[in-house]
Short mmCIF file of C-alpha atoms and ligand atoms in Angstrom, two decimals:
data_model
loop_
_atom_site.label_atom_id
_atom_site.label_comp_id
_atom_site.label_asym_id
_atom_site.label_seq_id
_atom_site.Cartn_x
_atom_site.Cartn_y
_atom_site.Cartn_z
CA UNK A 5 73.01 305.94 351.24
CA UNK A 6 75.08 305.53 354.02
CA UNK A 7 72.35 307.47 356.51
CA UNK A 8 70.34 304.97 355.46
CA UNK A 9 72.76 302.27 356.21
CA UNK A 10 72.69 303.87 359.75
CA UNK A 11 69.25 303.83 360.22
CA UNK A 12 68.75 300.26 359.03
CA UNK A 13 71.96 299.16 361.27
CA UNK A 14 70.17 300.25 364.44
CA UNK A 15 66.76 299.12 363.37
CA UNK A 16 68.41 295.76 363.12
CA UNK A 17 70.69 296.15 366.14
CA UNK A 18 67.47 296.66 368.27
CA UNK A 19 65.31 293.86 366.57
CA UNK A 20 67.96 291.86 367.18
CA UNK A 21 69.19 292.75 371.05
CA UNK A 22 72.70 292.96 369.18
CA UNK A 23 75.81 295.13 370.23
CA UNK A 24 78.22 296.23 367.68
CA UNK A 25 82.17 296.34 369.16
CA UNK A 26 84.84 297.86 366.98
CA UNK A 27 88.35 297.67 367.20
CA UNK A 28 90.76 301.06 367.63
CA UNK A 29 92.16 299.98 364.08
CA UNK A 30 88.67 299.57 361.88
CA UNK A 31 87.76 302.81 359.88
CA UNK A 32 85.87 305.87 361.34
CA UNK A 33 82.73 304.84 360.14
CA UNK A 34 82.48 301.56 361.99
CA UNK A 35 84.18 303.31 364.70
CA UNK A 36 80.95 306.08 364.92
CA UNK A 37 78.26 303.19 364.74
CA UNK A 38 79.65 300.96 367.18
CA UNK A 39 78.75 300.60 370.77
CA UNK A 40 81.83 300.22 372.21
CA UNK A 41 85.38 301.08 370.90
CA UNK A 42 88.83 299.85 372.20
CA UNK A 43 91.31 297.25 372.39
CA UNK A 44 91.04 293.10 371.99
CA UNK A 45 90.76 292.85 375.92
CA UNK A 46 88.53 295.61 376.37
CA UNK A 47 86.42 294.40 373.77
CA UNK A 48 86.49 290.96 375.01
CA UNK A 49 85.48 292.36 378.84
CA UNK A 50 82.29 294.44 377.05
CA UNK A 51 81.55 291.30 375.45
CA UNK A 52 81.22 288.85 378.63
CA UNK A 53 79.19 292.10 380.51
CA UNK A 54 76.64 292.52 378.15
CA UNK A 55 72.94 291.51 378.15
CA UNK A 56 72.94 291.46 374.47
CA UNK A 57 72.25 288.14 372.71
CA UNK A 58 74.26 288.93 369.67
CA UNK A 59 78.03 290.51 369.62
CA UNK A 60 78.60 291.90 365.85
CA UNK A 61 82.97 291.75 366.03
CA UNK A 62 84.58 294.73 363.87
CA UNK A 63 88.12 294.05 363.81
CA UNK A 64 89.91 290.56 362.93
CA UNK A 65 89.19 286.80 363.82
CA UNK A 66 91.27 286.45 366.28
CA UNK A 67 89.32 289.37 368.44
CA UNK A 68 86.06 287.77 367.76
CA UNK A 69 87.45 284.08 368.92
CA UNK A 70 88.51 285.50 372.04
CA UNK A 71 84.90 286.89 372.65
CA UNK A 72 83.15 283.52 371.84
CA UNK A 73 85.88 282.00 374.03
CA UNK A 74 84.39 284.36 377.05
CA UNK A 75 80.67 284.05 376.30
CA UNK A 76 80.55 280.70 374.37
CA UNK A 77 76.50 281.32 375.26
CA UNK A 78 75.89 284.39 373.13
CA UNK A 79 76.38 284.53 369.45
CA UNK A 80 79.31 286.05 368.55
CA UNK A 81 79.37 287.68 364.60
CA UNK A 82 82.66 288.72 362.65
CA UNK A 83 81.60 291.13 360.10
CA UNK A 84 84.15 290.27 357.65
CA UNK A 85 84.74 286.82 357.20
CA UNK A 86 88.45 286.41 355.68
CA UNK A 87 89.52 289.50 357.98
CA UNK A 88 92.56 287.98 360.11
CA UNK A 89 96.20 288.47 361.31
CA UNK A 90 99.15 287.66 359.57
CA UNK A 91 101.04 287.40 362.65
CA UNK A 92 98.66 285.07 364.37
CA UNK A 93 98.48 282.95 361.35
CA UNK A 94 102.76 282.80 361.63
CA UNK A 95 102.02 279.74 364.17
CA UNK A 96 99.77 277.11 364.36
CA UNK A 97 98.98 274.78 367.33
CA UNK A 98 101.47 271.98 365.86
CA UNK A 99 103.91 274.33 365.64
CA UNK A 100 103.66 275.45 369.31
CA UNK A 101 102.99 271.69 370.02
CA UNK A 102 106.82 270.98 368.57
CA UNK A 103 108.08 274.00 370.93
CA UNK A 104 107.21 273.06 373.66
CA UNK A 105 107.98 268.76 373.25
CA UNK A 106 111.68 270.91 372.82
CA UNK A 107 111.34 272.43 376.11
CA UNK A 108 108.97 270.37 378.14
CA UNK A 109 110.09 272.31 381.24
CA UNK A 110 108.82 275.54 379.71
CA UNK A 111 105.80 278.01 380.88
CA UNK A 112 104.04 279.19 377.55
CA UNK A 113 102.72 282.89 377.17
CA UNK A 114 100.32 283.70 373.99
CA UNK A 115 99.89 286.86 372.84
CA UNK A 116 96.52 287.36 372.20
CA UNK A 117 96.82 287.65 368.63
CA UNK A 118 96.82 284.08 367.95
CA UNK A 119 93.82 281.24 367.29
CA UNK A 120 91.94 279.45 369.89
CA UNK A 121 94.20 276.50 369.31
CA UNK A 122 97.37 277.87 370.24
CA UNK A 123 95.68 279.66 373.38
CA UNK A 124 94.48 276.44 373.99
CA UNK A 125 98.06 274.82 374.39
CA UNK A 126 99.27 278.12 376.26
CA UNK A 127 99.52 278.77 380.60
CA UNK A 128 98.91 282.15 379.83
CA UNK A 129 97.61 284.72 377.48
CA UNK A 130 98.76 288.76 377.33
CA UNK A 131 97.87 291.77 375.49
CA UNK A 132 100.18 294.20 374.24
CA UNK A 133 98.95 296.51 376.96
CA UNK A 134 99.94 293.92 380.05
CA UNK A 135 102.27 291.52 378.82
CA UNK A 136 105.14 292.82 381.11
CA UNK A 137 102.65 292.65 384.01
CA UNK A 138 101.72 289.26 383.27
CA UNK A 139 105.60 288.19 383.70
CA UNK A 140 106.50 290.18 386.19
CA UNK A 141 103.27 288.90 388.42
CA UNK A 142 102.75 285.74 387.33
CA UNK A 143 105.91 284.22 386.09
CA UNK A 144 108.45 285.11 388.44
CA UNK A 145 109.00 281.28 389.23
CA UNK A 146 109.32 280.03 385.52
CA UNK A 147 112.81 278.82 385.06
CA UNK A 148 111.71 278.90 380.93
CA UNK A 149 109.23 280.70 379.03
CA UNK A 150 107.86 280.21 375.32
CA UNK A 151 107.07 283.65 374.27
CA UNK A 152 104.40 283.73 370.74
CA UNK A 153 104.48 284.68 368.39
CA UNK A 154 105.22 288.52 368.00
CA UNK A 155 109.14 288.39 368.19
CA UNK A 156 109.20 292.11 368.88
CA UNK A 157 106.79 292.29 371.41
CA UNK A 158 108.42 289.47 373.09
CA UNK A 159 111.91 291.38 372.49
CA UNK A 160 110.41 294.43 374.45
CA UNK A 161 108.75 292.54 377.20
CA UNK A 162 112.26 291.25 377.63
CA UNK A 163 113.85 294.40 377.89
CA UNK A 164 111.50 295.88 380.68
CA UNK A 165 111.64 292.46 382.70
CA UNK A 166 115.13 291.46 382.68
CA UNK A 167 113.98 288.16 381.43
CA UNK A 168 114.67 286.16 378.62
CA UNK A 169 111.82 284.21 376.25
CA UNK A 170 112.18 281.06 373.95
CA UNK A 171 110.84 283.22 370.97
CA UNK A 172 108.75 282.45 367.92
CA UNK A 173 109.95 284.01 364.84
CA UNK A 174 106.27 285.74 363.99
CA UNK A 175 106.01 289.63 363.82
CA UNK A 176 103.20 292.14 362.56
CA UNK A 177 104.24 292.92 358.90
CA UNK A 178 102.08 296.60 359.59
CA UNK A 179 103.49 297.14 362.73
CA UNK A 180 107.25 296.16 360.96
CA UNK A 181 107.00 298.07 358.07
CA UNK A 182 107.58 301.16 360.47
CA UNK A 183 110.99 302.23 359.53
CA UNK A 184 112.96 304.31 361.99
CA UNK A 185 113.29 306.40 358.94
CA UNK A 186 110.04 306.66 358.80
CA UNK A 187 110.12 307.96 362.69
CA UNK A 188 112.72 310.16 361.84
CA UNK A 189 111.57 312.52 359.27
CA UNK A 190 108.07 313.24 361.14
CA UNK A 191 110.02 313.70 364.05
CA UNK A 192 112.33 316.68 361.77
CA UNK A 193 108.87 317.88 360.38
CA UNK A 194 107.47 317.96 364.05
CA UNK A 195 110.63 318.34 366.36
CA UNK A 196 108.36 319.53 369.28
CA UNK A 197 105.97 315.92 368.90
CA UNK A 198 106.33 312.88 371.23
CA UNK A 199 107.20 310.03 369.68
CA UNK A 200 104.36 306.99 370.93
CA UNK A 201 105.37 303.52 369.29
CA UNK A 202 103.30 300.85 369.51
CA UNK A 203 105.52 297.43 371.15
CA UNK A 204 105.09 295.66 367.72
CA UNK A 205 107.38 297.89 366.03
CA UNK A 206 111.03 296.92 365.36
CA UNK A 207 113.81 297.34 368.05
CA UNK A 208 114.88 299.93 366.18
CA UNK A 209 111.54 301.88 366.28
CA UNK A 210 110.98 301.29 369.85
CA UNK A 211 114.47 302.99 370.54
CA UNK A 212 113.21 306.18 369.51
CA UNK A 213 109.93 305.96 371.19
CA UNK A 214 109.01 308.87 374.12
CA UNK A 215 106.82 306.43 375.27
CA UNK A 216 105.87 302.46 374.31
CA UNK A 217 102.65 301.72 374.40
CA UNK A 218 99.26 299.22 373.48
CA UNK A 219 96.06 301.21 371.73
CA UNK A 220 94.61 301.87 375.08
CA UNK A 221 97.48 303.10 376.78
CA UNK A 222 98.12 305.25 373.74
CA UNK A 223 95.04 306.73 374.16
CA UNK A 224 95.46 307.50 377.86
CA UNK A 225 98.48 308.71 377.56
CA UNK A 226 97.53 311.13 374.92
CA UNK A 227 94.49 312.41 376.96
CA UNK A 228 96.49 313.10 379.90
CA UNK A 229 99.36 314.84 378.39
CA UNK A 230 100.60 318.11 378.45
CA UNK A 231 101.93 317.53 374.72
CA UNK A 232 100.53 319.52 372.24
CA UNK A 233 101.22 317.19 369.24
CA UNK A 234 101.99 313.50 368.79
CA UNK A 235 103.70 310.86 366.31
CA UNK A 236 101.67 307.58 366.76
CA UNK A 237 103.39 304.83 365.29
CA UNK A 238 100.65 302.11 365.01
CA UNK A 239 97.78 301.33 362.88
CA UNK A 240 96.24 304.56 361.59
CA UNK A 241 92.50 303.87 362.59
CA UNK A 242 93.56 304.72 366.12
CA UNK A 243 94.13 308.36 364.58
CA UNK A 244 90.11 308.53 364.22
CA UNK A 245 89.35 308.53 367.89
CA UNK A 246 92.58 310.58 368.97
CA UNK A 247 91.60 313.24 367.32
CA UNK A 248 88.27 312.68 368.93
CA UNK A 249 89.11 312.65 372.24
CA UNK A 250 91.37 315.32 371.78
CA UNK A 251 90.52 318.00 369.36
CA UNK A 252 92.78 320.53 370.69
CA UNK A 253 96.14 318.22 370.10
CA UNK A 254 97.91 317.64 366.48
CA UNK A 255 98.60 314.17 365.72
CA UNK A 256 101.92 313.99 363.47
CA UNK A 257 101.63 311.18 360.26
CA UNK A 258 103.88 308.96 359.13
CA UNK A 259 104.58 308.46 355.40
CA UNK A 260 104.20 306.20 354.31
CA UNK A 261 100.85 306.10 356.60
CA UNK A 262 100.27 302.28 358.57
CA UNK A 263 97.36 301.01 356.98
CA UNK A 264 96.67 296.96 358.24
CA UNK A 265 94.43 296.18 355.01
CA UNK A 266 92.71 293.51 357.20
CA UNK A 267 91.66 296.17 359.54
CA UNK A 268 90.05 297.62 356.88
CA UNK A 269 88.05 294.91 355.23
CA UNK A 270 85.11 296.21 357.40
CA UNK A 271 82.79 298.67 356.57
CA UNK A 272 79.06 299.49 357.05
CA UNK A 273 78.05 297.74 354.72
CA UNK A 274 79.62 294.87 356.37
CA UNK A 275 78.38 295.72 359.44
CA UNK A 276 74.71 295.46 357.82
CA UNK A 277 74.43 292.24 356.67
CA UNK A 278 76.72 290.96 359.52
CA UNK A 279 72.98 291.67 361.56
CA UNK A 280 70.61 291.22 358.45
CA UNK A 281 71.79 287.69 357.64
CA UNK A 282 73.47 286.68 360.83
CA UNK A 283 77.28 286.08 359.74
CA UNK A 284 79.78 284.73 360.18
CA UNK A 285 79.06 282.82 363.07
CA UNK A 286 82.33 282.15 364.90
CA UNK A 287 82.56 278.76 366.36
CA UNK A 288 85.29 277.30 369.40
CA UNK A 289 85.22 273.31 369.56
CA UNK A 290 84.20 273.18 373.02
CA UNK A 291 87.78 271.05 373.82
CA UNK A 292 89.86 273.98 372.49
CA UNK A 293 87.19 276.81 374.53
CA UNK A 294 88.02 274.63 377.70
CA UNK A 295 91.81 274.83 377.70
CA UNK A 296 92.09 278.20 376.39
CA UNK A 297 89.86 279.81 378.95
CA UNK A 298 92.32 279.16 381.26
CA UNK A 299 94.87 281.33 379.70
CA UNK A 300 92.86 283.91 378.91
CA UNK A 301 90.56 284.02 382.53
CA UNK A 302 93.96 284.08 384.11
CA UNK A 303 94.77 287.08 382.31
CA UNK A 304 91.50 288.72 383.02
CA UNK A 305 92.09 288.45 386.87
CA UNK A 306 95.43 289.10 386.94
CA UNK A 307 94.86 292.37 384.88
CA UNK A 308 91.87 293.24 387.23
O1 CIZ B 18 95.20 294.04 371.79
C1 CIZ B 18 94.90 294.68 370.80
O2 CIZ B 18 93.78 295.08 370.58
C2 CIZ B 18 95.93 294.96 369.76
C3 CIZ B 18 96.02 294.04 368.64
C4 CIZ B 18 96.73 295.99 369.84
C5 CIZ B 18 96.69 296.97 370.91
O3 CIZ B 18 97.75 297.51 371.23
O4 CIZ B 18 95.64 297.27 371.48
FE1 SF4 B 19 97.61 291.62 362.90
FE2 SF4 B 19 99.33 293.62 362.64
FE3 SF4 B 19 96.94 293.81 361.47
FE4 SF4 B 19 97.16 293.95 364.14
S1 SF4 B 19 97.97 295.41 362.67
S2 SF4 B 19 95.67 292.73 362.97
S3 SF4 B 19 98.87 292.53 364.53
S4 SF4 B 19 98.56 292.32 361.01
#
């Protein structure tokens, strides 16, 4: 069944001059068929390169907004409809709106887990992998900054800056349920294991951290080093190409394990019908594409 799920999913990915990109969090399965696999930004960069007419998102709204945002031309698919974020869904653009009337002298940087509309009232978007970069290189003359909506992230961006944020109260429930607990008994299991935390984790988690890191720079950082073995607190799905990349290195769980269940809504299945019937079509109001491509192309060529 499912090598036949293959075969149609390339039949139909050829027919239809489709590419299929997959988030580092979406299940091994989806991982293996997809053409590209990495972060929200990398995915986003593969998108507006391609010649392909149709982009077939694996991973959450959000990701797949971003990409139409880039290539508004090209069709852009998410393969599970009602797959989202929790913490982008924590603010909405009238929320942000009522921030900012209360600081009206304030500089506003989006993480880019958030909709098109609050990009759209942002200066500046950032991923987990560059947010510190984007302050330190493009913010240095903001008296104020609106940080949203991932409190932690903001909270760790702070500590590597010396700057402080107007924060949002919004936070990745996955990410959060990461006890340093949780950390800690791995860590007795595997005493000779770096510790890799992913910047939406607690305060508290971060302190224990070897290293902080986004999905991609966990990746690199686990392919060049020396370490033998590795506890990776983010999303699990990352685990699938880890242990791809690096056969030779033991990756440490946590328990409980850090499952994001909308990471996991897509399957091949999903992937399937996403090309057979052409859904879900994401859409961008063209007003909203034009003011958030500012925050997000500014991004892009400051990260470059
Ligand atoms: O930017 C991304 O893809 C997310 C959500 C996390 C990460 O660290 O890559
Ligand atoms: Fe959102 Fe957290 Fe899931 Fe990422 S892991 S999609 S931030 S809820």
């Amino acid at each position: 069944m499912e090598r036949e799920l293959r075969a149609e999913i390339n039949r139909l990915r050829k027919g239809k001059k489709a590419i299929i990109l997959a988030h580092n969090y979406v299940p091994p399965e989806v991982q293996e068929i997809a053409d590209f696999v990495g972060d929200s930004l990398g995915l986003s960069i593969e998108a507006a390169k391609t010649q392909a007419e149709v982009i077939v998102f694996c991973g959450v709204r959000f990701m797949a907004e971003t990409a139409k945002i880039i290539c508004p031309d090209k069709t852009v698919l998410l393969a599970e409809k009602e797959a989202g974020c929790p913490m982008a869904d924590m603010i909405t653009a009238e929320m942000l709106r009522k921030l900012k009337k209360d600081h009206p002298q304030a500089a506003v940087l989006c993480y880019v887990n958030t909709s098109a509309e609050v990009k759209a009232e942002s200066d500046l978007c950032c991923t987990s992998a560059n947010a510190v970069k984007m302050v330190n290189e493009a913010m240095t003359n903001e008296k104020e900054i609106i940080f949203v909506p991932d409190k932690y992230l903001a909270s760790y961006t702070a500590k590597q800056t010396g700057r402080t944020f107007i924060v949002w109260e919004g936070y990745c429930p996955i990410h959060a349920g990461i006890k340093p607990e949780h950390v800690k008994e791995a860590k007795r299991l595997h005493p000779q294991a770096l510790v890799v935390v992913h910047p939406e984790c607690t305060p508290e988690v971060v302190e224990l951290a070897d290293h902080v890191a986004s999905t991609e720079g966990m990746c690199q950082l686990v392919r060049e080093s020396a370490a033998q073995e590795f506890i990776i607190a983010t999303e699990e799905g990352i685990l699938h190409r880890m242990r791809k990349e690096n056969p030779e290195k033991a990756f440490c769980p946590l328990d409980p394990p850090v499952i994001c269940p909308d990471m996991k809504k897509t399957n091949l299945l999903s992937v399937y019908r996403a090309l057979k019937e052409g859904v879900y079509e994401i859409t961008v109001a063209e007003g909203v594409r034009n003011q958030a491509i500012r925050a997000i192309e500014r991004m892009i060529t400051l990260s470059r």
